[in-house]
XYZ file of N, CA and C in Angstrom:
546
model
N 18.668 -0.546 4.058
C 17.394 -0.452 3.488
C 16.626 -1.799 3.708
N 15.326 -1.712 3.869
C 14.614 -2.955 4.067
C 14.359 -3.736 2.771
N 14.138 -4.927 2.962
C 13.665 -5.867 1.863
C 12.153 -5.684 1.787
N 11.596 -5.676 0.566
C 10.190 -5.600 0.442
C 9.643 -6.959 -0.023
N 8.654 -7.471 0.711
C 8.029 -8.708 0.331
C 6.596 -8.573 0.205
N 5.924 -9.504 -0.543
C 4.491 -9.511 -0.563
C 4.020 -10.878 0.002
N 2.870 -10.820 0.649
C 2.273 -12.004 1.287
C 0.773 -12.049 0.973
N 0.268 -13.254 0.936
C -1.213 -13.380 0.627
C -1.858 -14.220 1.724
N -2.908 -13.726 2.275
C -3.776 -14.470 3.133
C -4.963 -14.949 2.210
N -4.781 -16.089 1.627
C -5.799 -16.686 0.756
C -6.785 -17.463 1.549
N -8.092 -17.072 1.472
C -9.133 -17.648 2.242
C -10.144 -18.368 1.349
N -10.690 -19.433 1.935
C -11.735 -20.180 1.245
C -12.605 -20.937 2.316
N -13.926 -20.978 2.019
C -14.748 -21.803 2.934
C -14.641 -23.239 2.443
N -14.208 -24.055 3.381
C -13.971 -25.460 3.138
C -14.661 -26.235 4.316
N -15.493 -27.196 3.944
C -16.152 -27.958 4.994
C -16.941 -27.066 6.029
N -17.500 -26.020 5.532
C -18.264 -25.147 6.376
C -17.481 -24.207 7.294
N -16.125 -24.127 7.069
C -15.237 -23.312 7.907
C -14.332 -22.447 7.058
N -14.165 -21.164 7.447
C -13.236 -20.310 6.713
C -11.827 -20.770 7.028
N -11.109 -21.027 5.898
C -9.748 -21.600 6.091
C -8.753 -20.682 5.319
N -7.498 -20.727 5.776
C -6.373 -19.928 5.138
C -5.413 -20.984 4.567
N -4.844 -20.629 3.462
C -3.817 -21.480 2.774
C -2.436 -21.087 3.376
N -1.823 -22.120 3.956
C -0.511 -21.900 4.531
C 0.494 -22.928 4.049
N 1.724 -22.593 4.060
C 2.765 -23.583 3.730
C 3.773 -23.644 4.868
N 4.361 -24.877 5.014
C 5.237 -25.099 6.127
C 6.706 -24.791 5.666
N 7.359 -23.931 6.454
C 8.631 -23.414 6.118
C 9.656 -24.572 6.385
N 10.612 -24.702 5.416
C 11.663 -25.678 5.595
C 12.884 -25.109 6.151
N 13.109 -23.781 5.997
C 14.345 -23.169 6.421
C 14.134 -22.162 7.581
N 15.219 -21.919 8.288
C 15.263 -20.892 9.348
C 15.157 -19.498 8.678
N 14.560 -18.499 9.342
C 14.019 -18.627 10.661
C 12.678 -19.312 10.623
N 12.220 -19.827 11.738
C 10.855 -20.418 11.889
C 10.740 -21.699 11.081
N 11.818 -22.496 10.884
C 11.705 -23.779 10.188
C 10.623 -24.574 10.941
N 9.749 -25.187 10.072
C 8.665 -26.007 10.593
C 7.386 -25.238 10.896
N 7.480 -23.983 10.991
C 6.282 -23.120 11.284
C 5.503 -22.913 9.977
N 4.228 -22.651 10.154
C 3.322 -22.405 8.995
C 3.425 -20.896 8.604
N 3.382 -20.622 7.325
C 3.588 -19.243 6.834
C 2.651 -18.983 5.654
N 2.423 -17.748 5.397
C 1.681 -17.324 4.242
C 2.445 -17.446 2.998
N 1.912 -17.723 1.895
C 2.662 -17.732 0.665
C 3.078 -16.249 0.282
N 4.222 -16.167 -0.299
C 4.727 -14.867 -0.672
C 6.198 -14.928 -0.850
N 6.807 -13.722 -1.003
C 8.234 -13.618 -1.246
C 8.669 -12.228 -1.577
N 9.927 -12.160 -1.922
C 10.586 -10.899 -2.237
C 10.079 -10.376 -3.563
N 9.879 -8.996 -3.496
C 9.505 -8.188 -4.686
C 10.738 -8.181 -5.697
N 10.491 -8.535 -6.906
C 11.550 -8.549 -7.873
C 11.728 -7.184 -8.488
N 12.941 -6.841 -8.973
C 13.091 -5.529 -9.586
C 12.154 -5.290 -10.724
N 11.638 -4.089 -10.763
C 10.706 -3.689 -11.862
C 9.377 -4.447 -11.801
N 9.021 -4.942 -10.678
C 7.756 -5.677 -10.503
C 6.800 -4.941 -9.621
N 5.496 -4.896 -9.995
C 4.510 -4.248 -9.112
C 4.242 -5.202 -7.923
N 3.668 -4.660 -6.877
C 3.295 -5.460 -5.741
C 2.332 -6.541 -6.097
N 1.277 -6.208 -6.890
C 0.242 -7.205 -7.267
C 0.899 -8.271 -8.201
N 1.732 -7.936 -9.105
C 2.428 -8.871 -9.949
C 3.301 -9.853 -9.107
N 3.913 -9.307 -8.045
C 4.722 -10.101 -7.238
C 3.953 -11.136 -6.487
N 2.839 -10.756 -5.829
C 2.113 -11.728 -5.119
C 1.417 -12.743 -6.067
N 0.988 -12.326 -7.249
C 0.431 -13.329 -8.131
C 1.480 -14.285 -8.577
N 2.701 -13.821 -8.783
C 3.759 -14.759 -9.204
C 4.107 -15.768 -8.037
N 4.169 -15.234 -6.839
C 4.424 -16.115 -5.701
C 3.320 -17.109 -5.457
N 2.130 -16.749 -5.609
C 0.980 -17.701 -5.461
C 1.104 -18.781 -6.541
N 1.421 -18.420 -7.774
C 1.509 -19.382 -8.819
C 2.752 -20.354 -8.654
N 3.850 -19.807 -8.158
C 5.058 -20.593 -8.088
C 5.073 -21.387 -6.768
N 4.818 -20.755 -5.619
C 5.022 -21.390 -4.345
C 3.839 -22.348 -3.982
N 2.610 -22.022 -4.309
C 1.547 -22.843 -3.826
C 0.699 -23.280 -5.055
N 1.113 -23.097 -6.249
C 0.441 -23.502 -7.445
C -0.974 -22.971 -7.467
N -1.154 -21.763 -7.153
C -2.498 -21.097 -7.139
C -2.426 -19.928 -8.058
N -2.719 -20.194 -9.315
C -2.513 -19.147 -10.364
C -3.712 -18.181 -10.388
N -4.882 -18.573 -9.974
C -6.039 -17.696 -10.016
C -6.744 -17.598 -8.639
N -7.133 -16.377 -8.342
C -7.995 -16.197 -7.192
C -9.168 -15.378 -7.631
N -10.334 -15.560 -7.032
C -11.593 -14.832 -7.457
C -11.470 -13.386 -7.102
N -10.732 -13.043 -6.057
C -10.640 -11.657 -5.581
C -9.269 -11.494 -4.895
N -8.581 -10.346 -5.202
C -7.308 -10.051 -4.599
C -7.257 -8.531 -4.378
N -7.007 -8.246 -3.104
C -6.870 -6.812 -2.674
C -5.843 -6.656 -1.638
N -5.177 -5.480 -1.676
C -4.205 -5.179 -0.653
C -4.843 -4.842 0.709
N -4.331 -5.438 1.800
C -4.950 -5.268 3.114
C -4.141 -4.330 3.960
N -2.844 -4.468 4.098
C -2.053 -3.687 4.905
C -0.559 -3.814 4.616
N 0.190 -2.892 5.121
C 1.686 -2.989 5.067
C 2.204 -3.101 6.472
N 3.173 -4.050 6.679
C 3.732 -4.258 7.972
C 5.235 -3.946 7.877
N 5.647 -3.070 8.768
C 7.019 -2.562 8.643
C 7.770 -2.512 9.950
N 7.316 -3.221 11.013
C 7.995 -3.273 12.244
C 9.367 -3.851 11.981
N 10.435 -3.108 12.376
C 11.847 -3.641 12.104
C 12.085 -5.017 12.775
N 11.385 -5.389 13.750
C 11.588 -6.646 14.458
C 10.731 -7.765 13.919
N 9.920 -7.567 12.913
C 9.029 -8.595 12.531
C 9.788 -9.835 11.864
N 10.951 -9.612 11.292
C 11.788 -10.658 10.844
C 13.115 -10.642 11.612
N 13.445 -11.702 12.334
C 14.651 -11.671 13.214
C 15.986 -11.654 12.481
N 15.941 -11.942 11.159
C 17.140 -11.957 10.389
C 17.510 -10.662 9.722
N 16.470 -9.980 9.147
C 16.688 -8.727 8.434
C 15.459 -7.788 8.533
N 15.647 -6.577 8.280
C 14.601 -5.592 8.246
C 13.752 -5.867 6.964
N 12.466 -6.106 7.143
C 11.698 -6.525 6.030
C 10.227 -5.849 6.079
N 9.894 -5.199 5.008
C 8.576 -4.568 4.889
C 7.696 -5.545 4.106
N 6.520 -5.897 4.669
C 5.619 -6.806 3.989
C 4.372 -6.077 3.662
N 3.926 -6.258 2.381
C 2.620 -5.823 1.903
C 1.766 -7.041 1.815
N 0.641 -7.045 2.577
C -0.209 -8.193 2.689
C -1.456 -8.031 1.851
N -1.845 -9.146 1.205
C -3.070 -9.153 0.346
C -4.054 -10.151 0.951
N -5.335 -9.849 0.660
C -6.459 -10.816 0.870
C -6.781 -11.424 -0.474
N -6.731 -12.717 -0.540
C -7.164 -13.412 -1.708
C -8.295 -14.389 -1.364
N -9.291 -14.513 -2.288
C -10.442 -15.349 -2.018
C -10.594 -16.397 -3.126
N -10.828 -17.628 -2.690
C -11.058 -18.737 -3.645
C -12.512 -19.213 -3.407
N -13.299 -19.366 -4.509
C -14.705 -19.803 -4.404
C -14.868 -21.215 -3.825
N -16.052 -21.350 -3.182
C -16.423 -22.647 -2.664
C -16.435 -23.652 -3.791
N -15.970 -24.878 -3.490
C -15.987 -25.928 -4.508
C -14.723 -25.979 -5.380
N -13.986 -24.937 -5.465
C -12.684 -24.980 -6.216
C -11.680 -25.671 -5.352
N -11.025 -26.663 -5.851
C -10.040 -27.377 -5.039
C -8.634 -27.336 -5.763
N -7.988 -26.142 -5.540
C -6.704 -26.082 -6.167
C -5.637 -27.114 -5.747
N -4.942 -27.581 -6.702
C -3.879 -28.542 -6.359
C -2.704 -27.817 -5.704
N -2.383 -28.208 -4.473
C -1.300 -27.597 -3.733
C -0.208 -28.588 -3.392
N 1.014 -28.053 -3.253
C 2.151 -28.994 -2.918
C 1.881 -29.700 -1.598
N 2.709 -30.742 -1.307
C 2.555 -31.468 0.000
C 2.799 -30.618 1.225
N 3.646 -29.589 1.076
C 3.981 -28.754 2.278
C 2.983 -27.606 2.467
N 1.926 -27.676 1.745
C 0.884 -26.626 1.808
C -0.474 -27.292 2.173
N -1.229 -26.501 2.973
C -2.545 -27.023 3.377
C -3.430 -25.872 3.797
N -4.759 -26.201 3.799
C -5.799 -25.291 4.307
C -5.969 -25.473 5.761
N -5.868 -24.333 6.563
C -6.020 -24.394 7.977
C -7.124 -23.508 8.444
N -7.978 -23.876 9.427
C -9.023 -23.049 9.922
C -8.489 -21.733 10.465
N -9.093 -20.640 10.071
C -8.604 -19.300 10.423
C -8.712 -19.109 11.967
N -9.807 -19.658 12.562
C -9.993 -19.478 14.006
C -9.210 -20.515 14.805
N -8.402 -21.322 14.169
C -7.656 -22.379 14.944
C -6.296 -22.576 14.162
N -5.573 -21.489 13.947
C -4.310 -21.553 13.252
C -3.259 -22.285 14.062
N -2.370 -23.006 13.358
C -1.201 -23.584 14.044
C -0.265 -22.375 14.333
N 0.880 -22.737 14.959
C 1.939 -21.769 15.130
C 2.444 -21.228 13.852
N 2.475 -19.918 13.684
C 2.869 -19.360 12.417
C 4.208 -18.540 12.525
N 4.853 -18.466 11.390
C 6.115 -17.758 11.309
C 5.828 -16.275 11.332
N 6.855 -15.505 11.780
C 6.826 -14.034 11.755
C 5.481 -13.537 12.394
N 4.786 -12.667 11.738
C 3.501 -12.151 12.225
C 2.362 -12.593 11.335
N 2.551 -13.742 10.743
C 1.585 -14.227 9.720
C 0.172 -14.561 10.314
N 0.163 -15.064 11.560
C -1.117 -15.294 12.200
C -1.977 -13.985 12.279
N -1.324 -12.940 12.736
C -1.935 -11.648 12.821
C -2.398 -11.133 11.419
N -1.624 -11.390 10.426
C -1.979 -10.975 9.077
C -3.249 -11.695 8.602
N -3.331 -13.034 8.869
C -4.486 -13.843 8.492
C -5.701 -13.219 9.193
N -5.625 -12.884 10.459
C -6.715 -12.369 11.173
C -7.092 -10.940 10.685
N -6.137 -10.206 10.264
C -6.488 -8.889 9.690
C -7.264 -9.069 8.361
N -6.820 -10.051 7.552
C -7.478 -10.293 6.328
C -8.885 -10.791 6.541
N -9.067 -11.621 7.579
C -10.407 -12.128 7.889
C -11.274 -10.976 8.361
N -10.673 -10.077 9.172
C -11.507 -8.902 9.595
C -11.875 -7.974 8.512
N -10.993 -7.832 7.465
C -11.291 -7.045 6.302
C -12.493 -7.661 5.543
N -12.375 -8.992 5.346
C -13.433 -9.714 4.664
C -14.770 -9.548 5.458
N -14.809 -9.746 6.770
C -15.995 -9.546 7.515
C -16.565 -8.095 7.432
N -15.707 -7.158 7.482
C -16.212 -5.833 7.354
C -16.854 -5.520 6.016
N -16.156 -5.979 4.958
C -16.657 -5.784 3.627
C -17.980 -6.544 3.321
N -18.235 -7.671 3.989
C -19.469 -8.430 3.792
C -20.696 -7.586 4.139
N -20.498 -6.568 5.003
C -21.621 -5.861 5.467
C -22.031 -4.724 4.498
N -21.102 -4.325 3.533
C -21.429 -3.272 2.629
C -21.130 -3.533 1.126
N -20.551 -4.726 0.871
C -20.208 -4.971 -0.507
C -20.696 -6.374 -0.962
N -20.404 -6.687 -2.145
C -20.772 -8.077 -2.671
C -19.522 -9.011 -2.707
N -18.588 -8.727 -1.796
C -17.357 -9.577 -1.754
C -17.662 -11.049 -1.461
N -18.743 -11.300 -0.802
C -19.154 -12.642 -0.525
C -19.293 -13.557 -1.746
N -19.660 -12.959 -2.851
C -19.798 -13.733 -4.084
C -18.480 -14.311 -4.574
N -17.341 -13.725 -4.210
C -16.043 -14.261 -4.529
C -15.756 -15.571 -3.794
N -16.436 -15.777 -2.682
C -16.355 -16.987 -1.954
C -17.306 -18.060 -2.444
N -18.290 -17.729 -3.149
C -19.334 -18.612 -3.619
C -19.024 -19.171 -4.969
N -19.593 -20.323 -5.326
C -19.406 -20.822 -6.665
C -20.119 -20.014 -7.724
N -19.857 -20.171 -8.962
C -20.428 -19.362 -9.968
C -21.904 -19.318 -9.955
N -22.525 -20.415 -9.754
C -23.999 -20.518 -9.528
C -24.177 -21.146 -8.135
N -25.171 -20.609 -7.424
C -25.350 -21.004 -6.102
C -26.836 -20.815 -5.590
N -27.202 -21.597 -4.580
C -28.556 -21.356 -4.026
C -28.366 -20.277 -2.920
N -29.470 -19.793 -2.487
C -29.371 -18.786 -1.353
C -28.915 -19.478 -0.165
N -29.241 -20.761 0.074
C -28.719 -21.535 1.231
C -27.241 -21.664 1.157
N -26.733 -21.965 -0.011
C -25.226 -22.054 -0.145
C -24.575 -20.736 0.167
N -25.113 -19.632 -0.268
C -24.546 -18.309 -0.052
C -24.674 -17.999 1.458
N -25.775 -18.369 2.057
C -25.889 -18.163 3.472
C -24.793 -18.954 4.236
N -24.491 -20.150 3.826
C -23.460 -20.974 4.427
C -22.095 -20.344 4.269
N -21.836 -19.715 3.162
C -20.630 -19.019 2.910
C -20.497 -17.790 3.885
N -21.597 -16.998 3.929
C -21.579 -15.850 4.886
C -21.452 -16.343 6.343
N -22.117 -17.419 6.697
C -21.975 -17.911 8.070
C -20.567 -18.306 8.387
N -19.905 -19.028 7.515
C -18.527 -19.419 7.721
C -17.609 -18.192 7.823
N -17.755 -17.252 6.913
C -16.934 -16.089 6.865
C -17.085 -15.188 8.087
N -18.306 -15.002 8.473
C -18.620 -14.119 9.634
C -18.414 -14.774 10.997
N -18.502 -16.040 11.046
C -18.357 -16.740 12.292
C -19.619 -16.845 13.161
N -20.784 -16.577 12.522
C -21.982 -16.707 13.305
C -23.120 -16.993 12.277
N -24.268 -17.512 12.769
C -25.387 -17.927 11.933
C -25.950 -16.632 11.226
N -26.240 -16.841 9.969
C -26.908 -15.798 9.134
C -28.187 -16.343 8.640
N -29.254 -15.533 8.744
C -30.583 -15.865 8.320
C -30.637 -15.720 6.752
N -31.103 -16.790 6.073
C -31.159 -16.699 4.599
C -32.244 -15.646 4.211
N -33.254 -15.490 5.057
C -34.292 -14.483 4.718
C -33.721 -13.088 4.787
N -32.993 -12.844 5.872
C -32.352 -11.481 6.049
C -31.277 -11.183 4.992
N -30.510 -12.264 4.665
C -29.434 -12.132 3.641
C -30.023 -11.773 2.293
N -31.135 -12.466 1.992
C -31.846 -12.239 0.733
C -32.362 -10.822 0.664
N -32.998 -10.356 1.764
C -33.534 -9.006 1.811
C -32.411 -7.942 1.536
N -31.261 -8.121 2.257
C -30.151 -7.167 2.097
C -29.626 -7.192 0.659
N -29.396 -8.397 0.078
C -28.777 -8.490 -1.257
C -29.801 -7.975 -2.359
N -31.100 -8.171 -2.144
C -32.117 -7.703 -3.092
C -32.041 -6.138 -3.009
N -32.045 -5.603 -1.804
C -32.031 -4.182 -1.608
C -30.788 -3.498 -2.239
N -29.658 -4.241 -2.221
C -28.441 -3.707 -2.891
C -28.480 -3.948 -4.403
N -29.370 -4.710 -4.856
C -29.441 -4.979 -6.288
C -28.536 -6.069 -6.727
N -27.926 -6.840 -5.720
C -26.982 -7.877 -6.019
C -27.599 -9.169 -6.552
N -28.850 -9.398 -6.212
C -29.531 -10.613 -6.660
C -30.958 -10.199 -6.960
N -31.541 -11.028 -7.832
C -32.951 -10.849 -8.246
C -33.742 -12.050 -7.931
């Protein structure tokens, strides 16, 4: 039977760039490679409770503004040591929040990831793609913004998340039409 793990692609706009929270593995397999925070599902634990526990324990990130399941990865070869099924989550941290993270953990640009363990680079990109898709029809962008923000700050968040320039005027028109801002 496979082991069940939960992983989180935690994203935040930092210095105008969409970045992912990664930690450097100390043990094999993939010692020294960067990986997503996560770990094994404990008995009688829900998937969401598992990823919240791992975020709090492994990278000292107890709260995220948004957390949603992105995909499940079950390729028997994704872990060279054992068969492992991974349920991946997208987590978002607002602009300006600077969580304290351990020395082996850092924020890395999503579009310029270092070598990652397992299939974690692909998982980060899937989470980024989910975020980009949802920006077109939902208010998920607010989870990346500070509690109070200017329209220009929100535009900068959308620009970083989408990877291209966003017009503040067009963004305002869309968000007013949705009833998201007044």
